[in-house]
Short mmCIF file of C-alpha atoms in Angstrom, two decimals:
data_model
loop_
_atom_site.label_atom_id
_atom_site.label_comp_id
_atom_site.label_asym_id
_atom_site.label_seq_id
_atom_site.Cartn_x
_atom_site.Cartn_y
_atom_site.Cartn_z
CA UNK A 140 35.70 158.51 32.73
CA UNK A 141 36.69 158.07 36.29
CA UNK A 142 33.92 155.56 36.85
CA UNK A 143 34.98 153.66 33.74
CA UNK A 144 38.60 153.53 34.94
CA UNK A 145 37.55 152.25 38.32
CA UNK A 146 35.47 149.58 36.66
CA UNK A 147 38.38 148.50 34.45
CA UNK A 148 40.75 148.34 37.42
CA UNK A 149 38.15 146.36 39.31
CA UNK A 150 37.92 143.82 36.48
CA UNK A 151 41.72 143.51 36.36
CA UNK A 152 41.82 142.93 40.09
CA UNK A 153 39.15 140.28 39.83
CA UNK A 154 41.07 138.54 37.00
CA UNK A 155 44.23 138.58 39.06
CA UNK A 156 42.48 137.11 42.02
CA UNK A 157 41.13 134.29 39.78
CA UNK A 158 44.67 133.13 39.00
CA UNK A 159 45.72 133.21 42.66
CA UNK A 160 45.47 130.26 45.04
CA UNK A 161 41.92 129.98 46.31
CA UNK A 162 41.42 130.78 49.90
CA UNK A 163 40.33 127.97 52.18
CA UNK A 164 36.62 127.56 52.47
CA UNK A 165 35.24 129.23 55.53
CA UNK A 166 33.87 127.01 58.26
CA UNK A 167 30.22 126.34 57.51
CA UNK A 168 27.81 128.02 59.81
CA UNK A 169 26.08 125.70 62.26
CA UNK A 170 22.64 124.73 61.07
CA UNK A 171 19.82 126.69 62.52
CA UNK A 172 17.73 124.91 65.08
CA UNK A 173 14.33 124.02 63.70
CA UNK A 174 11.53 126.13 64.99
CA UNK A 175 9.20 124.35 67.38
CA UNK A 176 6.24 122.86 65.65
CA UNK A 177 3.10 124.98 66.04
CA UNK A 178 0.10 123.05 67.30
CA UNK A 179 -2.65 122.75 64.78
CA UNK A 180 -5.67 124.91 65.69
CA UNK A 181 -8.61 123.04 67.05
CA UNK A 182 -11.64 122.76 64.86
CA UNK A 183 -14.46 125.17 65.76
CA UNK A 184 -17.22 123.79 67.89
CA UNK A 185 -19.93 122.06 65.97
CA UNK A 186 -17.70 121.39 62.93
CA UNK A 187 -16.82 117.68 62.34
CA UNK A 188 -13.10 116.91 61.98
CA UNK A 189 -11.70 116.51 58.46
CA UNK A 190 -11.49 112.90 57.31
CA UNK A 191 -8.02 111.33 57.44
CA UNK A 192 -6.86 109.86 54.10
CA UNK A 193 -5.44 106.36 54.43
CA UNK A 194 -3.32 104.94 51.55
CA UNK A 195 -4.71 101.68 50.08
CA UNK A 196 -2.68 98.53 50.77
CA UNK A 197 -0.12 97.66 48.04
CA UNK A 198 -1.22 95.19 45.39
CA UNK A 199 0.45 91.75 45.30
CA UNK A 200 2.31 92.77 42.13
CA UNK A 201 3.79 95.75 44.04
CA UNK A 202 4.59 93.95 47.26
CA UNK A 203 6.02 90.69 45.77
CA UNK A 204 8.79 91.47 43.24
CA UNK A 205 10.17 88.51 41.25
CA UNK A 206 13.56 87.33 42.49
CA UNK A 207 16.56 88.50 40.50
CA UNK A 208 18.08 85.81 38.26
CA UNK A 209 21.11 83.96 39.58
CA UNK A 210 24.07 85.00 37.42
CA UNK A 211 27.63 83.69 37.61
CA UNK A 212 30.69 83.94 35.40
CA UNK A 213 31.32 86.38 32.59
CA UNK A 214 31.72 86.54 28.84
CA UNK A 215 34.93 84.88 27.65
CA UNK A 216 36.42 84.25 24.21
CA UNK A 217 39.38 82.02 23.41
CA UNK A 218 41.23 81.71 20.12
CA UNK A 219 42.95 78.45 19.14
CA UNK A 220 44.27 76.46 16.20
CA UNK A 221 47.50 75.45 14.53
CA UNK A 222 49.59 75.99 11.44
CA UNK A 223 50.70 72.80 9.70
CA UNK A 224 53.10 72.24 6.84
CA UNK A 225 53.28 68.82 5.13
CA UNK A 226 55.58 67.09 2.66
CA UNK A 227 53.81 63.98 1.32
CA UNK A 228 55.14 61.28 -1.02
CA UNK A 229 52.89 58.62 -2.65
CA UNK A 230 53.86 55.73 -4.91
CA UNK A 231 50.67 56.34 -6.95
CA UNK A 232 49.16 59.52 -8.33
CA UNK A 233 45.85 61.17 -7.56
CA UNK A 234 45.56 61.26 -3.77
CA UNK A 235 45.82 64.61 -1.97
CA UNK A 236 46.11 65.31 1.75
CA UNK A 237 42.39 64.82 2.51
CA UNK A 238 39.02 64.14 0.82
CA UNK A 239 37.57 61.58 -1.65
CA UNK A 240 38.73 59.09 -4.32
CA UNK A 241 41.04 61.48 -6.15
CA UNK A 242 41.31 63.65 -3.04
CA UNK A 243 42.39 61.31 -0.28
CA UNK A 244 44.43 58.42 0.84
CA UNK A 245 41.98 55.54 0.89
CA UNK A 246 38.19 54.98 1.04
CA UNK A 247 37.87 55.95 -2.62
CA UNK A 248 39.23 53.47 -5.16
CA UNK A 249 43.00 53.61 -5.67
CA UNK A 250 44.37 53.69 -9.23
CA UNK A 251 44.11 50.19 -10.69
CA UNK A 252 47.47 48.62 -11.59
CA UNK A 253 48.38 46.96 -14.86
CA UNK A 254 46.49 43.78 -15.76
CA UNK A 255 48.37 41.69 -18.33
CA UNK A 256 49.51 43.70 -21.32
CA UNK A 257 46.31 45.70 -21.74
CA UNK A 258 46.49 49.40 -21.02
CA UNK A 259 43.58 50.33 -18.75
CA UNK A 260 42.08 53.63 -17.75
CA UNK A 261 43.91 54.88 -14.67
CA UNK A 262 46.88 52.58 -15.15
CA UNK A 263 49.21 55.52 -15.72
CA UNK A 264 48.46 56.89 -12.25
CA UNK A 265 49.08 53.47 -10.71
CA UNK A 266 52.56 53.28 -12.26
CA UNK A 267 53.87 56.73 -11.33
CA UNK A 268 54.55 58.53 -8.07
CA UNK A 269 53.91 62.05 -6.80
CA UNK A 270 54.99 64.55 -4.10
CA UNK A 271 52.89 67.23 -2.45
CA UNK A 272 53.92 70.21 -0.31
CA UNK A 273 50.91 71.81 1.38
CA UNK A 274 49.61 73.80 4.34
CA UNK A 275 45.91 73.04 3.71
CA UNK A 276 45.45 71.28 7.05
CA UNK A 277 46.08 74.47 9.06
CA UNK A 278 43.15 75.40 11.32
CA UNK A 279 41.53 78.32 13.19
CA UNK A 280 38.87 78.27 15.89
CA UNK A 281 37.02 80.39 18.48
CA UNK A 282 35.28 79.31 21.70
CA UNK A 283 32.75 81.53 23.43
CA UNK A 284 31.26 81.32 26.93
CA UNK A 285 28.39 83.47 28.21
CA UNK A 286 27.42 84.02 31.89
CA UNK A 287 25.53 81.16 33.56
CA UNK A 288 21.98 82.29 34.37
CA UNK A 289 19.72 80.21 36.62
CA UNK A 290 21.91 77.16 36.06
CA UNK A 291 21.88 77.47 32.25
CA UNK A 292 25.41 77.68 30.80
CA UNK A 293 25.65 78.74 27.12
CA UNK A 294 28.79 78.09 25.05
CA UNK A 295 29.56 78.18 21.34
CA UNK A 296 32.32 77.05 19.00
CA UNK A 297 33.25 77.95 15.43
CA UNK A 298 36.19 76.30 13.67
CA UNK A 299 37.47 76.19 10.09
CA UNK A 300 40.39 74.94 8.03
CA UNK A 301 41.68 75.30 4.47
CA UNK A 302 40.78 71.87 3.08
CA UNK A 303 37.49 72.88 1.45
CA UNK A 304 36.12 71.42 -1.77
CA UNK A 305 37.52 72.72 -5.02
CA UNK A 306 36.47 71.76 -8.58
CA UNK A 307 38.41 69.03 -10.36
CA UNK A 308 39.36 71.53 -13.06
CA UNK A 309 41.23 73.83 -10.68
CA UNK A 310 44.95 74.22 -11.29
CA UNK A 311 47.49 72.65 -8.94
CA UNK A 312 48.67 76.13 -8.00
CA UNK A 313 45.16 77.07 -6.86
CA UNK A 314 44.60 73.75 -5.08
CA UNK A 315 47.66 74.12 -2.85
CA UNK A 316 48.36 77.86 -2.69
CA UNK A 317 44.81 79.31 -2.75
CA UNK A 318 43.13 76.65 -0.62
CA UNK A 319 39.41 76.96 0.12
CA UNK A 320 38.33 77.96 3.64
CA UNK A 321 35.60 75.65 5.03
CA UNK A 322 33.49 75.19 8.16
CA UNK A 323 34.42 72.32 10.45
CA UNK A 324 32.36 73.23 13.52
CA UNK A 325 29.71 75.90 14.09
CA UNK A 326 27.42 75.12 17.03
CA UNK A 327 26.07 76.29 20.36
CA UNK A 328 25.61 74.23 23.51
CA UNK A 329 23.27 74.82 26.45
CA UNK A 330 24.10 72.95 29.63
CA UNK A 331 21.12 72.88 31.98
CA UNK A 332 20.33 71.02 35.22
CA UNK A 333 18.01 68.72 33.25
CA UNK A 334 19.30 68.31 29.66
CA UNK A 335 22.18 69.44 27.51
CA UNK A 336 21.24 70.81 24.08
CA UNK A 337 23.53 71.12 21.03
CA UNK A 338 22.41 72.98 17.89
CA UNK A 339 24.62 73.40 14.82
CA UNK A 340 27.39 71.52 13.02
CA UNK A 341 29.79 69.34 14.98
CA UNK A 342 30.97 65.73 15.28
CA UNK A 343 28.51 62.95 14.56
CA UNK A 344 27.13 61.14 17.60
CA UNK A 345 27.41 57.89 15.61
CA UNK A 346 30.73 56.39 16.69
CA UNK A 347 30.94 58.79 19.67
CA UNK A 348 33.21 60.96 17.59
CA UNK A 349 35.87 62.14 18.34
CA UNK A 350 36.26 60.17 21.60
CA UNK A 351 38.12 57.33 19.86
CA UNK A 352 39.57 59.25 16.93
CA UNK A 353 43.08 57.92 16.22
CA UNK A 354 46.16 60.12 16.18
CA UNK A 355 48.30 60.36 13.07
CA UNK A 356 50.38 62.76 11.04
CA UNK A 357 47.95 61.89 8.22
CA UNK A 358 44.95 64.16 7.63
CA UNK A 359 41.76 62.88 9.28
CA UNK A 360 39.71 60.80 8.73
CA UNK A 361 41.85 57.81 8.28
CA UNK A 362 40.80 55.01 5.90
CA UNK A 363 38.37 52.59 7.53
CA UNK A 364 37.63 54.85 10.53
CA UNK A 365 34.41 56.78 11.09
CA UNK A 366 35.05 60.51 10.68
CA UNK A 367 32.27 62.96 9.89
CA UNK A 368 30.67 66.15 11.08
CA UNK A 369 27.07 67.21 10.43
CA UNK A 370 24.50 69.88 11.29
CA UNK A 371 22.29 68.48 14.05
CA UNK A 372 20.00 68.96 17.02
CA UNK A 373 21.23 66.88 19.95
CA UNK A 374 19.79 66.27 23.41
CA UNK A 375 21.73 64.53 26.16
CA UNK A 376 22.10 63.90 29.85
CA UNK A 377 25.29 63.13 31.76
CA UNK A 378 25.03 61.47 35.17
CA UNK A 379 27.98 60.99 37.52
CA UNK A 380 27.98 58.28 40.19
CA UNK A 381 31.32 58.35 41.96
CA UNK A 382 34.04 57.48 39.46
CA UNK A 383 31.54 56.32 36.83
CA UNK A 384 29.97 58.65 34.24
CA UNK A 385 26.93 57.64 32.21
CA UNK A 386 26.21 59.65 29.06
CA UNK A 387 22.96 59.22 27.08
CA UNK A 388 22.35 61.24 23.91
CA UNK A 389 19.97 61.35 20.95
CA UNK A 390 20.26 63.47 17.82
CA UNK A 391 18.48 64.44 14.63
CA UNK A 392 21.22 65.05 12.04
CA UNK A 393 21.58 66.00 8.39
CA UNK A 394 20.10 63.20 6.32
CA UNK A 395 22.23 61.11 3.99
CA UNK A 396 19.78 62.19 1.29
CA UNK A 397 17.65 65.32 1.61
CA UNK A 398 15.00 63.75 -0.66
CA UNK A 399 14.58 61.07 2.01
CA UNK A 400 12.24 63.51 3.73
CA UNK A 401 13.46 62.87 7.30
CA UNK A 402 16.62 63.68 9.25
CA UNK A 403 18.82 60.83 10.38
CA UNK A 404 18.08 59.55 13.87
CA UNK A 405 21.06 58.72 16.12
CA UNK A 406 21.21 57.43 19.69
CA UNK A 407 24.17 56.59 21.91
CA UNK A 408 25.07 55.28 25.36
CA UNK A 409 28.55 55.79 26.82
CA UNK A 410 30.08 54.56 30.09
CA UNK A 411 33.29 56.15 31.37
CA UNK A 412 35.49 55.29 34.34
CA UNK A 413 37.00 58.58 35.46
CA UNK A 414 39.63 57.09 37.75
CA UNK A 415 41.63 55.73 34.80
CA UNK A 416 42.95 58.38 32.41
CA UNK A 417 44.12 57.71 28.86
CA UNK A 418 46.67 60.03 27.31
CA UNK A 419 46.33 60.30 23.54
CA UNK A 420 47.16 62.34 20.48
CA UNK A 421 43.97 63.40 18.66
CA UNK A 422 44.42 63.87 14.93
CA UNK A 423 47.77 65.48 14.24
CA UNK A 424 47.88 68.53 16.52
CA UNK A 425 45.54 67.69 19.42
CA UNK A 426 46.41 66.26 22.84
CA UNK A 427 43.93 64.93 25.37
CA UNK A 428 43.63 63.20 28.75
CA UNK A 429 40.38 61.19 28.67
CA UNK A 430 38.60 58.71 30.91
CA UNK A 431 38.51 55.05 30.00
CA UNK A 432 35.26 54.45 28.12
CA UNK A 433 33.08 52.19 26.05
CA UNK A 434 30.31 53.54 23.83
CA UNK A 435 27.54 52.07 21.70
CA UNK A 436 25.66 54.06 19.06
CA UNK A 437 23.08 53.38 16.35
CA UNK A 438 21.83 55.31 13.33
CA UNK A 439 18.72 55.05 11.17
CA UNK A 440 18.08 56.88 7.91
CA UNK A 441 15.61 56.86 5.03
CA UNK A 442 16.24 57.11 1.29
CA UNK A 443 13.74 57.97 -1.46
CA UNK A 444 15.63 57.07 -4.64
CA UNK A 445 14.57 57.91 -8.17
CA UNK A 446 13.16 54.86 -9.95
CA UNK A 447 15.37 53.57 -12.78
CA UNK A 448 12.58 53.45 -15.35
CA UNK A 449 11.82 55.55 -18.42
CA UNK A 450 9.08 58.14 -17.86
CA UNK A 451 8.66 57.26 -14.17
CA UNK A 452 8.02 59.93 -11.55
CA UNK A 453 8.05 57.44 -8.67
CA UNK A 454 10.71 56.76 -6.07
CA UNK A 455 11.89 53.64 -4.28
CA UNK A 456 12.08 53.89 -0.49
CA UNK A 457 14.89 52.13 1.36
CA UNK A 458 16.29 52.38 4.88
CA UNK A 459 19.90 52.82 5.93
CA UNK A 460 21.15 51.66 9.31
CA UNK A 461 24.32 51.31 11.38
CA UNK A 462 25.76 50.04 14.65
CA UNK A 463 29.06 51.21 16.15
CA UNK A 464 30.95 50.05 19.24
CA UNK A 465 33.92 52.16 20.42
CA UNK A 466 36.34 51.74 23.31
CA UNK A 467 39.25 53.67 24.85
CA UNK A 468 41.49 51.68 27.22
CA UNK A 469 44.41 53.16 29.20
CA UNK A 470 46.52 50.01 29.46
CA UNK A 471 49.07 52.10 31.36
CA UNK A 472 47.17 55.14 32.71
CA UNK A 473 48.48 58.70 32.63
CA UNK A 474 48.13 61.49 35.19
CA UNK A 475 47.75 65.25 34.95
CA UNK A 476 51.34 65.58 36.12
CA UNK A 477 52.93 63.15 33.64
CA UNK A 478 52.17 61.17 30.48
CA UNK A 479 55.55 59.41 30.44
CA UNK A 480 55.26 55.64 29.89
CA UNK A 481 51.50 55.87 29.30
CA UNK A 482 50.08 53.29 26.87
CA UNK A 483 46.63 53.85 25.38
CA UNK A 484 44.61 51.45 23.23
CA UNK A 485 41.54 52.32 21.17
CA UNK A 486 39.17 50.30 19.03
CA UNK A 487 36.12 50.61 16.81
CA UNK A 488 33.68 48.16 15.18
CA UNK A 489 31.08 49.35 12.66
CA UNK A 490 28.49 47.55 10.56
CA UNK A 491 25.61 48.91 8.48
CA UNK A 492 24.10 49.74 5.13
CA UNK A 493 23.91 53.09 3.37
CA UNK A 494 26.47 54.68 5.72
CA UNK A 495 29.40 55.39 3.38
CA UNK A 496 29.22 59.16 3.96
CA UNK A 497 29.93 58.67 7.68
CA UNK A 498 33.48 57.75 6.64
CA UNK A 499 35.63 60.28 4.78
CA UNK A 500 35.24 59.97 1.01
CA UNK A 501 34.09 56.34 1.02
CA UNK A 502 32.33 55.15 -2.14
CA UNK A 503 33.93 51.76 -2.79
CA UNK A 504 34.34 52.65 -6.44
CA UNK A 505 30.59 52.14 -6.97
CA UNK A 506 28.89 54.71 -9.19
CA UNK A 507 25.23 55.29 -9.99
CA UNK A 508 23.85 54.61 -13.50
CA UNK A 509 24.13 57.43 -16.02
CA UNK A 510 21.54 55.99 -18.43
CA UNK A 511 18.28 54.02 -18.20
CA UNK A 512 18.73 50.44 -19.46
CA UNK A 513 16.42 49.20 -22.25
CA UNK A 514 15.94 52.63 -23.84
CA UNK A 515 16.98 53.29 -27.46
CA UNK A 516 18.73 55.60 -27.75
CA UNK A 517 19.91 55.38 -24.14
CA UNK A 518 17.99 57.90 -22.05
CA UNK A 519 19.98 59.91 -19.52
CA UNK A 520 19.36 59.11 -15.86
CA UNK A 521 19.69 61.75 -13.11
CA UNK A 522 20.02 60.07 -9.68
CA UNK A 523 18.92 62.12 -6.66
CA UNK A 524 21.43 60.64 -4.21
CA UNK A 525 25.20 60.69 -3.70
CA UNK A 526 27.44 57.87 -4.92
CA UNK A 527 28.28 55.09 -2.48
CA UNK A 528 25.06 54.97 -0.42
CA UNK A 529 22.85 52.74 -2.58
CA UNK A 530 23.23 50.70 -5.75
CA UNK A 531 20.92 49.61 -8.60
CA UNK A 532 20.95 45.93 -9.57
CA UNK A 533 21.58 45.59 -13.30
CA UNK A 534 19.23 42.59 -13.53
CA UNK A 535 16.01 44.20 -12.30
CA UNK A 536 16.98 47.83 -11.48
CA UNK A 537 16.06 47.27 -7.82
CA UNK A 538 17.68 49.49 -5.17
CA UNK A 539 19.76 48.25 -2.23
CA UNK A 540 21.85 50.02 0.45
CA UNK A 541 25.56 49.29 0.04
CA UNK A 542 26.71 47.40 3.13
CA UNK A 543 30.01 48.07 4.90
CA UNK A 544 31.77 46.61 7.90
CA UNK A 545 34.93 47.97 9.48
CA UNK A 546 37.16 47.18 12.43
CA UNK A 547 40.01 49.35 13.63
CA UNK A 548 42.47 49.62 16.47
CA UNK A 549 45.31 51.84 17.60
CA UNK A 550 48.07 51.96 20.22
CA UNK A 551 49.82 55.11 21.47
CA UNK A 552 52.90 54.96 23.68
CA UNK A 553 54.38 58.06 25.35
CA UNK A 554 58.10 57.47 25.74
CA UNK A 555 59.84 58.27 29.04
CA UNK A 556 61.29 60.30 30.63
CA UNK A 557 59.12 63.29 29.60
CA UNK A 558 56.35 61.77 27.49
CA UNK A 559 56.93 64.33 24.75
CA UNK A 560 57.79 61.66 22.17
CA UNK A 561 54.87 59.48 21.06
CA UNK A 562 54.88 56.31 18.95
CA UNK A 563 51.53 55.49 17.28
CA UNK A 564 50.30 52.50 15.27
CA UNK A 565 46.88 52.50 13.55
CA UNK A 566 45.14 49.65 11.71
CA UNK A 567 41.79 49.21 9.99
CA UNK A 568 40.05 46.61 7.82
CA UNK A 569 37.05 47.63 5.70
CA UNK A 570 34.89 45.25 3.67
CA UNK A 571 31.60 45.01 1.77
CA UNK A 572 29.61 41.90 0.92
CA UNK A 573 27.55 43.47 -1.87
CA UNK A 574 29.66 45.96 -3.86
CA UNK A 575 30.16 43.13 -6.38
CA UNK A 576 26.45 43.48 -7.27
CA UNK A 577 26.83 47.05 -8.48
CA UNK A 578 28.97 48.54 -11.19
CA UNK A 579 31.93 47.08 -13.03
CA UNK A 580 34.07 44.40 -11.38
CA UNK A 581 37.21 46.30 -12.39
CA UNK A 582 36.00 49.56 -10.79
CA UNK A 583 34.58 48.59 -7.37
CA UNK A 584 36.59 47.21 -4.46
CA UNK A 585 35.30 44.97 -1.69
CA UNK A 586 38.20 44.90 0.80
CA UNK A 587 40.64 47.46 2.16
CA UNK A 588 43.49 47.21 4.69
CA UNK A 589 45.29 50.17 6.20
CA UNK A 590 48.39 50.34 8.43
CA UNK A 591 49.89 53.61 9.66
CA UNK A 592 52.92 54.15 11.88
CA UNK A 593 53.63 57.66 13.21
CA UNK A 594 56.27 59.19 15.45
CA UNK A 595 55.62 62.62 16.99
CA UNK A 596 57.99 64.84 18.95
CA UNK A 597 56.91 67.88 20.99
CA UNK A 598 59.89 70.24 21.03
CA UNK A 599 57.85 72.57 23.25
CA UNK A 600 54.15 72.44 24.20
CA UNK A 601 53.43 74.57 21.12
CA UNK A 602 55.79 73.02 18.55
CA UNK A 603 55.34 69.48 17.23
CA UNK A 604 57.11 67.55 14.47
CA UNK A 605 55.86 64.25 13.07
CA UNK A 606 56.67 61.57 10.53
CA UNK A 607 54.58 58.65 9.31
CA UNK A 608 54.65 55.71 6.92
CA UNK A 609 51.43 54.23 5.44
CA UNK A 610 50.59 51.01 3.64
CA UNK A 611 47.16 50.89 1.99
CA UNK A 612 45.84 47.91 0.01
CA UNK A 613 42.51 47.49 -1.80
CA UNK A 614 41.12 44.35 -3.42
CA UNK A 615 38.86 44.88 -6.43
CA UNK A 616 35.78 42.73 -7.00
CA UNK A 617 37.64 40.81 -9.72
CA UNK A 618 40.52 40.02 -7.34
CA UNK A 619 43.07 42.56 -8.60
CA UNK A 620 44.89 44.38 -5.76
CA UNK A 621 45.84 48.05 -5.75
CA UNK A 622 48.13 49.62 -3.18
CA UNK A 623 49.86 52.82 -2.16
CA UNK A 624 52.90 53.46 0.04
CA UNK A 625 52.98 56.90 1.59
CA UNK A 626 55.59 58.80 3.59
CA UNK A 627 54.88 62.13 5.28
CA UNK A 628 56.79 64.76 7.26
CA UNK A 629 54.87 67.47 9.13
CA UNK A 630 55.59 70.46 11.35
CA UNK A 631 52.97 72.19 13.52
CA UNK A 632 52.76 75.32 15.66
CA UNK A 633 49.87 74.83 18.11
CA UNK A 634 48.20 77.83 19.75
#
């Protein structure tokens, strides 16, 4: 018992000492001096010494390690976009805030006005107005940057808005309140010491988009101006020589017709003078300070179109083509410190055939045949190409690319003293010399004129208000003119 009690008291004492402050560590004892090395005993007489093992020399793979890659920078992600609310009034019915003939202002045929006393299809829409209130043009985007390794800099961009396609049968409530989310950009870019590579969907190289994209409260693209994005593989090289930048690029892009069997081929040359800077509004919510530039670009494409003949399994091959010249001129240059009093001019000239889809919603009112002529009863015809690119001659059913030519210009003036109020005027003229060969004369138009005046006010760098007035006029093949007058008020929060 006594031993057990002593043991218990010992445990209690140990527990008490564990809760107490620890005593300072004792000074470490000096290290013991190493014992003198004992000499190895000599080998007995007559016995040869043991052989000494020598390590083999290292192999080249062991002695020459590859150099570590050169790495700079870090992963970064930025989030951007804007919210936009619009109130839009049109003197005709049918157009929405962006898209095609019944979806957009311009490029598709406007409602045809009254002709004499006859009531015509679409006349009702030409005689009555409409008002839209929408937020479909709001936008979200992400930019990504990865570390630069051995001089290779990878970046990526993904951007979307709420102006996606919706069926014609959708209700107005769904069109404006439950808008469809759609991809605008989704691409990666590799910048290397030798070539820059772009893979994915972004602006078309044809027209050097968006380097000369006009600014407007109106949804892009504006009537008569190139505006299109496409999946593509692009290679380019930028060379700087003092204040001059030379940019050469080639691209294989989504074909105008997948049955054509080949991607579109695009090439462009751009010269920029970096000492002169042009301030400009891009679209409705963008702002940019760009070098003065002139760019030339060409496009080639191939179509394989179903033959308009009963029982035929053949196709007719035709080529599409285009030439674009674009320029950005800072008549009164801006600086990084101030845009006040800056005056920027921009211009674009385009000519080609089979390029309607490179504009927004352009079809000229030309539609493809629904039946095969000469068949009784009329046999249904299923074209394998979108409207507006080619047409079938009624006389011999031959196929021809629909030709278009456009010229546009804009001026942007940043009012003093702060440059936060901008006055913008845009103009374009679009024409075709062969739409009269295809379709009905009262359905296709051959000329279009567009004038847009916008005033934008930046309350703060993140808040912008804008107002615009538009006049749009189209001349049908038979000479009848259709027009629309549009007024729009917009508010944007830019982040």
